[in-house]
Every structure is written in C-alpha cells, then in structure tokens.
Short mmCIF file of C-alpha atoms in Angstrom, two decimals:
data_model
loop_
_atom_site.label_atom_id
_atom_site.label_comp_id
_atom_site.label_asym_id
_atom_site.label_seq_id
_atom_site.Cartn_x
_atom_site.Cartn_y
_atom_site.Cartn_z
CA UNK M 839 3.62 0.23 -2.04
CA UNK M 840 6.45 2.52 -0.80
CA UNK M 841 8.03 5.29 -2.86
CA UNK M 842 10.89 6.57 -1.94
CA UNK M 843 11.29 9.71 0.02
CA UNK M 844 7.09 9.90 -0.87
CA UNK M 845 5.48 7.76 1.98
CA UNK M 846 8.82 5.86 3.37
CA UNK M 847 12.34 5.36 2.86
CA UNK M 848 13.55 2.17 0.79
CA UNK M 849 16.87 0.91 1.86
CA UNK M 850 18.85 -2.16 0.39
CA UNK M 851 17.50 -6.00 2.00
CA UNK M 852 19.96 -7.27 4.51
CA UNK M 853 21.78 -4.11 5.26
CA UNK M 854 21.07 -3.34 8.71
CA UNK M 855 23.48 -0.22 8.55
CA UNK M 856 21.30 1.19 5.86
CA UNK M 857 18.24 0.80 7.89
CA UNK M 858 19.78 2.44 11.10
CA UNK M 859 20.75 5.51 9.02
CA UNK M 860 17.08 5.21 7.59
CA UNK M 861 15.53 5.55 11.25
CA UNK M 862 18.24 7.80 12.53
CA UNK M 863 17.91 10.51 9.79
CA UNK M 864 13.99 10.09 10.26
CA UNK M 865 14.30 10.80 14.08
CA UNK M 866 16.75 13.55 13.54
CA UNK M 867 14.10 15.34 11.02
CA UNK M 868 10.91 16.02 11.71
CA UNK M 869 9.88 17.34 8.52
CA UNK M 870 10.47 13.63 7.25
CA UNK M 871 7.38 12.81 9.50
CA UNK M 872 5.52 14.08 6.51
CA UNK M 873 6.16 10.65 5.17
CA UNK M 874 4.61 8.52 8.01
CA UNK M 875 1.09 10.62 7.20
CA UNK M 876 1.45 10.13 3.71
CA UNK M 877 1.59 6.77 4.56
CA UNK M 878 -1.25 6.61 6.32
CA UNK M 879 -3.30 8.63 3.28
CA UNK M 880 -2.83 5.79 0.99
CA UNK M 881 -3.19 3.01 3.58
CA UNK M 882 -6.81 4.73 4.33
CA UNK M 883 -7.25 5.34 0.21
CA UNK M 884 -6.24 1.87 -0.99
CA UNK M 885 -5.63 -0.91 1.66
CA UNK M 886 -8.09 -1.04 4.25
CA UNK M 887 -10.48 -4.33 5.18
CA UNK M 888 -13.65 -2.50 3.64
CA UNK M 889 -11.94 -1.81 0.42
CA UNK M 890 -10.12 -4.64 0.15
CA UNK M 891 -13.43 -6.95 0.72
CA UNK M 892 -15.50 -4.36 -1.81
CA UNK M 893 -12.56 -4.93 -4.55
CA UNK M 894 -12.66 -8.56 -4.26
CA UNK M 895 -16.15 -8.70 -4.37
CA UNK M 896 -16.47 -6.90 -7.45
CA UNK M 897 -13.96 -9.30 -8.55
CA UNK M 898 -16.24 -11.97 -7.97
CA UNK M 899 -19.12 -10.24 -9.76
CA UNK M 900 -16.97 -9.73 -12.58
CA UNK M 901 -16.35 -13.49 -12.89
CA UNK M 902 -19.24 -15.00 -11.98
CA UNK M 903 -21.08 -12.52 -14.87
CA UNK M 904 -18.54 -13.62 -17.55
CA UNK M 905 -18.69 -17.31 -16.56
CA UNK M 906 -22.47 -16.86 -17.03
CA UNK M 907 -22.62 -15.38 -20.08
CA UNK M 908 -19.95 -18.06 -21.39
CA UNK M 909 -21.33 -21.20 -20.67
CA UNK M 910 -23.61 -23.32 -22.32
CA UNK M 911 -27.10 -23.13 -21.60
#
C-alpha cells in the first residue's frame, strides 16, 4: 500500500526512533508533503467504500456465474 518515498515513508516495526526521524524530516520539508497527496490519489483511485463494495460485487458475480455454469442441472 505504501511505497517508499512515493506516497509515505516506511520505517522499521518497533523502532520508535526511526519513526520520530520519519515525522521530523516530514515536518522540516515541505516538499515531502507531496507524499501525503499522493496518498490521498490512490486512496480515492483504489480504496474507497464505493469501490471496494463494486469490486466485491463483481466478485460475487464472478462466482455465482461459474458456480452456475458448474453444477449439475
């Protein structure tokens, strides 16, 4: 979901130093607030409620239509 220095900044699980430098060298540079709108871009292309609902209901469809066509009438 995140790539680095793209749409966030990845640091290492259970290093809160890492994270503070994370946030600090975000604060300290605004061009890096490019990422937080990138972010947003592919939150509003890819992970919203009405996309999320329309993707599993094409799942569905997709199912039900093979289970149909494979089983025994």
């Amino acid at each position: 979901l995140i790539e680095h220095n793209v749409n966030g900044i990845l640091v290492n699980p259970g290093e809160p130093e890492d994270l503070a430098k994370a946030m600090e060298n975000i604060a300290q540079n605004p061009e890096l607030h490019r990422m937080g709108r990138e972010a947003r871009c592919r939150y509003l292309a890819n992970y919203t409620r009405e996309i999320h609902v329309q993707r599993l209901c094409s799942l569905f469809d997709r199912i039900r239509t093979n289970t149909e066509k494979n089983s025994p009438n």
